[in-house]
XYZ file of C-alpha atoms in Angstrom:
378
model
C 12.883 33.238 -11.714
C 12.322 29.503 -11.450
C 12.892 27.651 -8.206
C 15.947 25.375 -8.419
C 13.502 22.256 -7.694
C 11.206 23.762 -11.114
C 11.554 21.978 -14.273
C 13.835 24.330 -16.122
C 13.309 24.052 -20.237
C 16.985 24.113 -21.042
C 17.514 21.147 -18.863
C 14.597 18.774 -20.777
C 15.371 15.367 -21.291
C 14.281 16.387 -24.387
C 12.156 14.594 -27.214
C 12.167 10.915 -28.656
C 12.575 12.352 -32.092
C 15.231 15.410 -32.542
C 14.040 18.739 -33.634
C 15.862 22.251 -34.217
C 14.962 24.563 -31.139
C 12.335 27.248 -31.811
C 13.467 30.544 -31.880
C 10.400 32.095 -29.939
C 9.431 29.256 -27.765
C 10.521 27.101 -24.935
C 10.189 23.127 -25.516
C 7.447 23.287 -22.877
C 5.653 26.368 -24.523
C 5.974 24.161 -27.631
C 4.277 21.211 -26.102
C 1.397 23.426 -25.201
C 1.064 25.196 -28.183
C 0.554 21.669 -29.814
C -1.581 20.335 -27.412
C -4.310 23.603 -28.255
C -4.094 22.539 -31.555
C -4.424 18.708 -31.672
C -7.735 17.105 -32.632
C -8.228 15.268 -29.820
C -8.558 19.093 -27.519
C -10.942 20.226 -30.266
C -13.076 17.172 -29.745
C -13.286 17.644 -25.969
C -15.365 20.409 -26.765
C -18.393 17.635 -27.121
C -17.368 15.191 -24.593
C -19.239 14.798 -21.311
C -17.839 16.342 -17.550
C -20.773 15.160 -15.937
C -24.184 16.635 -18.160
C -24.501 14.494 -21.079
C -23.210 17.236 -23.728
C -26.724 18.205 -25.004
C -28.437 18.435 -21.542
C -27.369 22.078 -22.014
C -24.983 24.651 -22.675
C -24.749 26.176 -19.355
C -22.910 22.922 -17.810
C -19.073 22.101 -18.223
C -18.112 19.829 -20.780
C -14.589 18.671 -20.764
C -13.202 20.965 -22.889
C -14.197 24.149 -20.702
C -12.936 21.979 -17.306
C -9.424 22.020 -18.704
C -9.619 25.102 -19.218
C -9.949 25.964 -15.642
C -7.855 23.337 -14.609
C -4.932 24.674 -16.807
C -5.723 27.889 -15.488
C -5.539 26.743 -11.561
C -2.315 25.160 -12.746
C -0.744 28.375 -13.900
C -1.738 30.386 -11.381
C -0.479 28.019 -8.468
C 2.586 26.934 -10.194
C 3.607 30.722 -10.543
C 3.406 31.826 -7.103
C 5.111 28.589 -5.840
C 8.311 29.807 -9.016
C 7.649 26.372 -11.209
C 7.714 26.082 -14.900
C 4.149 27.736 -15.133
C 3.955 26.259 -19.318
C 5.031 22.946 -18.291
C 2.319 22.792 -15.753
C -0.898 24.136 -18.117
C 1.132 21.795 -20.782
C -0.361 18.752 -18.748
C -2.922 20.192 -17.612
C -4.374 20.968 -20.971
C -3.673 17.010 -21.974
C -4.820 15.106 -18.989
C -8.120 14.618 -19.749
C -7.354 13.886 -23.972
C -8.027 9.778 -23.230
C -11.697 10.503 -22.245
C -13.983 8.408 -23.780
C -17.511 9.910 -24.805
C -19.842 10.487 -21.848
C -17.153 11.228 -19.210
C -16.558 8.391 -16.895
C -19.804 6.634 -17.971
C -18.046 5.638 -20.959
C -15.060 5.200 -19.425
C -16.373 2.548 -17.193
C -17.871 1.102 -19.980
C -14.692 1.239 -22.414
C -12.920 -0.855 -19.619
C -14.950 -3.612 -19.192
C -15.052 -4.256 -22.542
C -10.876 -4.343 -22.652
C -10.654 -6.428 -19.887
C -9.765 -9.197 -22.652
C -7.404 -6.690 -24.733
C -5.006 -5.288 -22.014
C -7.655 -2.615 -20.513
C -8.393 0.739 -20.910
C -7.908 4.157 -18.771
C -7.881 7.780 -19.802
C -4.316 8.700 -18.497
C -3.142 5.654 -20.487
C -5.061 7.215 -23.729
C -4.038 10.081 -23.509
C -0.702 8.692 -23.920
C -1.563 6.881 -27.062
C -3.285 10.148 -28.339
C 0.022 12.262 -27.983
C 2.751 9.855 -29.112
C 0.759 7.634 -32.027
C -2.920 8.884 -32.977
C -1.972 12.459 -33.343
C -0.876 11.987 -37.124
C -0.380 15.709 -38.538
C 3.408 15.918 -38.999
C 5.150 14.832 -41.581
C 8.749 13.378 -39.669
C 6.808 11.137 -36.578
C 3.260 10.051 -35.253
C 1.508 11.875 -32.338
C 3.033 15.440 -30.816
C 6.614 14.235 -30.224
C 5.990 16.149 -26.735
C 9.311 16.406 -24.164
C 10.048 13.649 -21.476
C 8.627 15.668 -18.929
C 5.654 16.409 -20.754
C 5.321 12.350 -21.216
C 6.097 11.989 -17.693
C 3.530 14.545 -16.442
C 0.122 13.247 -18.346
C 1.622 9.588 -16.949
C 1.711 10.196 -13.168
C 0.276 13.454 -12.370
C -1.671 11.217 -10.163
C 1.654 9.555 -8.518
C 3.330 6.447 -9.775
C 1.908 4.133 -11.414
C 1.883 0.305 -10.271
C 2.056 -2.701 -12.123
C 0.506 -4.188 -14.259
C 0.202 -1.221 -16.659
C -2.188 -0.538 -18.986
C -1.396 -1.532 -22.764
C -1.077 2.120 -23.799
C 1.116 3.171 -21.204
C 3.294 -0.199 -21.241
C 4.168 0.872 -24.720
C 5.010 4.338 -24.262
C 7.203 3.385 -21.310
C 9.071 0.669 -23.732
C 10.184 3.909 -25.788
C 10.674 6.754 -22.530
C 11.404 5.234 -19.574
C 9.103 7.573 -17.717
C 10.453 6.180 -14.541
C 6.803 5.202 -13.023
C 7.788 4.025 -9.985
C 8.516 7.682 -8.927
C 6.557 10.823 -8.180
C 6.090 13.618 -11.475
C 7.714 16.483 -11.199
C 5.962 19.292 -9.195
C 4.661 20.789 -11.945
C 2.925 17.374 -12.843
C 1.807 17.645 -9.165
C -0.061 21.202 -9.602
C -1.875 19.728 -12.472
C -3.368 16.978 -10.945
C -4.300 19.460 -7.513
C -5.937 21.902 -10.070
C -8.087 19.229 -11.359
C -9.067 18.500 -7.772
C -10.036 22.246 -7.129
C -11.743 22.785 -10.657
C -14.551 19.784 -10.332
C -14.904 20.214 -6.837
C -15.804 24.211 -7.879
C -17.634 23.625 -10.795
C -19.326 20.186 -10.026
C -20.830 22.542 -7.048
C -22.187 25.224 -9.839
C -23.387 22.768 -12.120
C -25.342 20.681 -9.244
C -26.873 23.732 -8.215
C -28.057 24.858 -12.141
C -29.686 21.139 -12.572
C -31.721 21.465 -9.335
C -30.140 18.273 -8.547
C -30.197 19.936 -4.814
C -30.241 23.682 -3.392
C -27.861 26.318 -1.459
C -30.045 25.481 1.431
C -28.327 21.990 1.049
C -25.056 23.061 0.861
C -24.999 25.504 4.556
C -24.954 22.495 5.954
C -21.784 21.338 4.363
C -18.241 22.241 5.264
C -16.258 24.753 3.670
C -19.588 25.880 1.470
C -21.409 26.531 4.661
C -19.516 29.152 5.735
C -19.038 30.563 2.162
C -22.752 31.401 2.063
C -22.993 32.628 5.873
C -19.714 35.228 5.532
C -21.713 36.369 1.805
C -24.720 36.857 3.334
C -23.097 38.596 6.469
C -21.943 41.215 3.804
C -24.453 41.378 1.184
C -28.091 40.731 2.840
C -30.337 40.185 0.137
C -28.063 39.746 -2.350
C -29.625 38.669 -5.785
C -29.645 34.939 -5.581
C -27.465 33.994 -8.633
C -25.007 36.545 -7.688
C -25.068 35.081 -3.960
C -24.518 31.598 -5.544
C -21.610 33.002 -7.318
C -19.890 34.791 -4.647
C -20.138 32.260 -2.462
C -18.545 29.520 -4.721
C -15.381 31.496 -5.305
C -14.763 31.654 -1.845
C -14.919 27.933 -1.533
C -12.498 28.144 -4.788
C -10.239 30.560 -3.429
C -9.767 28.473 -0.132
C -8.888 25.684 -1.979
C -6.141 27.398 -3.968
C -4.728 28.923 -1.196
C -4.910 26.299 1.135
C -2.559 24.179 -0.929
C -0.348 27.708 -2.256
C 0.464 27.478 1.767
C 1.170 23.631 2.136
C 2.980 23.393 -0.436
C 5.416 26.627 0.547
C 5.696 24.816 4.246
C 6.355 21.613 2.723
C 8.852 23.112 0.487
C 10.493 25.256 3.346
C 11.073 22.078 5.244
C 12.548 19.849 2.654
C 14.923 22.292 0.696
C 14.541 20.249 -2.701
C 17.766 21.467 -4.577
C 16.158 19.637 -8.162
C 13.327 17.999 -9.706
C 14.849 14.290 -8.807
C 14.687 15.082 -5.484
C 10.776 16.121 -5.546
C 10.224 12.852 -7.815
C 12.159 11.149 -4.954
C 10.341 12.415 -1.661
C 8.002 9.762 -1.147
C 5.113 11.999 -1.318
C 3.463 14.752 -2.933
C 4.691 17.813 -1.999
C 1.150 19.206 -3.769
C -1.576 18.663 -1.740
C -4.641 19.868 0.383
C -3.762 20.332 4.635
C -5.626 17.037 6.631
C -8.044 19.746 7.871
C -9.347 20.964 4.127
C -9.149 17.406 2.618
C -11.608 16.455 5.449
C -14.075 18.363 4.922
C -13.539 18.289 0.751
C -14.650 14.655 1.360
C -17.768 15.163 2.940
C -18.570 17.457 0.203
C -17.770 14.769 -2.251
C -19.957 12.289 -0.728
C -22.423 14.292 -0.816
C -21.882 15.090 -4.440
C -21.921 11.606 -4.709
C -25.172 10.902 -3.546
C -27.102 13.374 -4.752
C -25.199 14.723 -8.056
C -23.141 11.987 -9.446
C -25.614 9.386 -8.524
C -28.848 10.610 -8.661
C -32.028 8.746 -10.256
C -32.178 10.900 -13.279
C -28.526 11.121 -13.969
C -28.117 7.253 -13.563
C -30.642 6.656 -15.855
C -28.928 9.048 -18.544
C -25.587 7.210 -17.677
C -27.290 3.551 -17.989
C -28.840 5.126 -21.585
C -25.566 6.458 -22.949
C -23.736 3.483 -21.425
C -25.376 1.034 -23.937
C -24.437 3.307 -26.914
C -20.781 2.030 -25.799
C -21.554 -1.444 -24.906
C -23.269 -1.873 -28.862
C -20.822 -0.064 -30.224
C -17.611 -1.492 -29.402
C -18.352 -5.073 -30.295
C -20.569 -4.293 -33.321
C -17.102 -2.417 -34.519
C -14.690 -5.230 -33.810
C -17.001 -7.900 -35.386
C -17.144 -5.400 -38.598
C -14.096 -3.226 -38.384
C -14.855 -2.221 -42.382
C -17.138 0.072 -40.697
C -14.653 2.409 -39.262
C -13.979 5.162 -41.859
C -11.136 4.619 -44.749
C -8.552 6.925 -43.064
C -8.459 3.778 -40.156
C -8.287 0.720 -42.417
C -4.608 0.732 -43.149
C -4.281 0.298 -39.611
C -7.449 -2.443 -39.639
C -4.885 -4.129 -42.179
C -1.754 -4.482 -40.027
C -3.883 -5.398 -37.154
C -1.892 -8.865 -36.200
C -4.214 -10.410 -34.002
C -7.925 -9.550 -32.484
C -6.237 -7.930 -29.221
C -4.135 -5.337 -31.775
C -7.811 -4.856 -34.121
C -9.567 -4.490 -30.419
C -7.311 -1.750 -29.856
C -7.729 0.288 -32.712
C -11.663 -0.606 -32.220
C -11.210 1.172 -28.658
C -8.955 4.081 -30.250
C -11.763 4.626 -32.500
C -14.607 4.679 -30.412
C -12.784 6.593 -27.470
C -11.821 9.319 -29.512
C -15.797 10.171 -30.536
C -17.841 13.013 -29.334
C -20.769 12.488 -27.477
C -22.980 13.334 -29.858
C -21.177 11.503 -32.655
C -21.282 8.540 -30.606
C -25.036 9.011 -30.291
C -25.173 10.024 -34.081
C -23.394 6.902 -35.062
C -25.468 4.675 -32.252
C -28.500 5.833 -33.589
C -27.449 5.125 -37.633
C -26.129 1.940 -37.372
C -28.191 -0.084 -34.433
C -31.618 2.397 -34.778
């Protein structure tokens, strides 16, 4: 029973290459069956959240955070009646552009395309799912749906000019019509992102020592997670009272934006999907009060988690591993394995070579990156 303002399968814009409807599957179940089973998801099983990947197994890597973002997305989506594939379908994909070493290497990745037409994620992921993807034998990259394409675009909201080179070329095929908001189901995905790091960023902080629950019953929102556990379970087991508390914090979030998003939905009647990509405004979102107080628990996440001495120095180590890499590639680009030197071949000019240099390097594990690093500049 899908709300008339849901993304309904049957009415897809469809995909830029035609292909005989599956008998068992909707097009968006299709998209995220092929997601699972691209490369690029198998490879975020290595790639950094916020841990370097071999600072230890307990932390998130990227792989397991889309995993709980896609499954925030489908629970969320199904209570408010959207299209709950389409929205674990972009979920699952909007972290594929992620360089090694999370946003560390993003950073890093960017400055070094400031000559070449720049580099972000969302725009990578783009380039991952409709040209590096090379497994089927009738296109290049997933041949996903329009709203698929339109989702892993601007989940985040419309994008402003000028675009990054990935995403200017995937518009020139699908007008993904950036100047609008996604689709709601785009929407959820981006929200659940929000809730999953702001969860699991807390559980991870804790597990590094990087600071203590005495730390956080100061904060909003986790403050009064630990005092209602402890109200209820005095001398609870400390790992268990670390636990129970942070799936309160996790089940406010959810729920706070379940009931925005019903009010905001009550009030503006959307009779289609145009008219949520034509509001003006996310119709997905946190209440003022909640994103308030999510704020001062990202500063001080901030301070003491995302900046703190020992992780900086970790970021400024793996960092360099990007910074030698990159250039040391472009100067030599018969270094990049044989599958990649067709495309070396037709490279036109150093801004096309510096691309594939970037689609290279982005696409490598941390601790292939490292590997490689470590063979090639000792």
């Amino acid at each position: 029973m899908l709300a008339p303002y849901a993304c309904h399968p049957e009415a897809s814009r469809g995909r830029l290459h035609a292909e005989r409807m599956s008998t068992f599957r909707s097009p968006f179940q299709r998209d995220r069956d092929r997601i699972i089973h691209s490369s690029a998801f198998r490879r975020l099983k290595h790639k950094t959240q916020v841990f370097v990947e071999h600072e230890g197994d307990y932390y998130r890597t990227r792989l397991t955070h889309t995993i709980e973002v896609a499954q925030v997305a489908r629970t969320i989506a199904g209570v408010l009646n959207l299209n709950t594939d389409l929205a674990e379908a972009i979920a699952l994909a909007h972290d594929l552009g992620h360089t090694p070493f999370g946003h560390t290497g993003e950073d890093a990745m960017e400055a070094l395309m400031v000559p070449y037409g720049g580099f972000d994620h969302n725009a990578q992921a783009m380039r991952i799912v409709t040209r590096l993807e090379r497994h089927y034998a009738e296109f290049d990259g997933l041949n996903l749906t329009w709203e698929s394409l339109e989702g892993i675009a601007k989940h985040n909201g419309p994008v402003a000019a000028p675009l990054p080179c990935a995403l200017a070329e995937a518009d020139a095929e699908w007008d993904l019509e950036l100047d609008s908001y996604a689709s709601a189901e785009a929407q959820v995905a981006a929200i659940a992102d929000d809730v999953a790091y702001s969860h699991h960023d807390l559980h991870d902080g804790l597990r590094s020592g990087l600071f203590t629950e005495g730390d956080l019953m100061g904060l909003p929102v986790t403050g009064p997670a630990f005092a209602e556990v402890d109200a209820i379970y005095p001398g609870l087991d400390p790992m268990r009272r670390r636990h129970e508390a942070l799936r309160r914090v996790f089940g406010r979030m959810v729920e706070d934006v379940i009931a925005v998003a019903r009010n905001r939905l009550k009030a503006a009647r959307p009779r289609s999907v145009d008219e949520i990509r034509d509001m003006g405004a996310t119709v997905i979102r946190f209440s003022k009060p909640l994103y308030q107080e999510l704020k001062v628990i990202r500063s001080f996440l901030f301070t003491r988690m995302y900046r703190a001495p020992s992780v900086m120095q970790e970021r400024a180590r793996v960092a360099q591993v990007i910074n030698d890499l990159f250039p040391l590639f472009l100067s030599r680009p018969a270094l990049l394995p044989a599958e990649w030197q067709p495309d070396i071949a037709r490279a036109a000019d150093e801004t096309a070579l510096a691309r594939i240099v970037a689609d290279y390097v982005a696409g490598m594990t941390d601790r292939f990156a490292l590997a490689e690093h470590q063979r090639l500049c000792g």
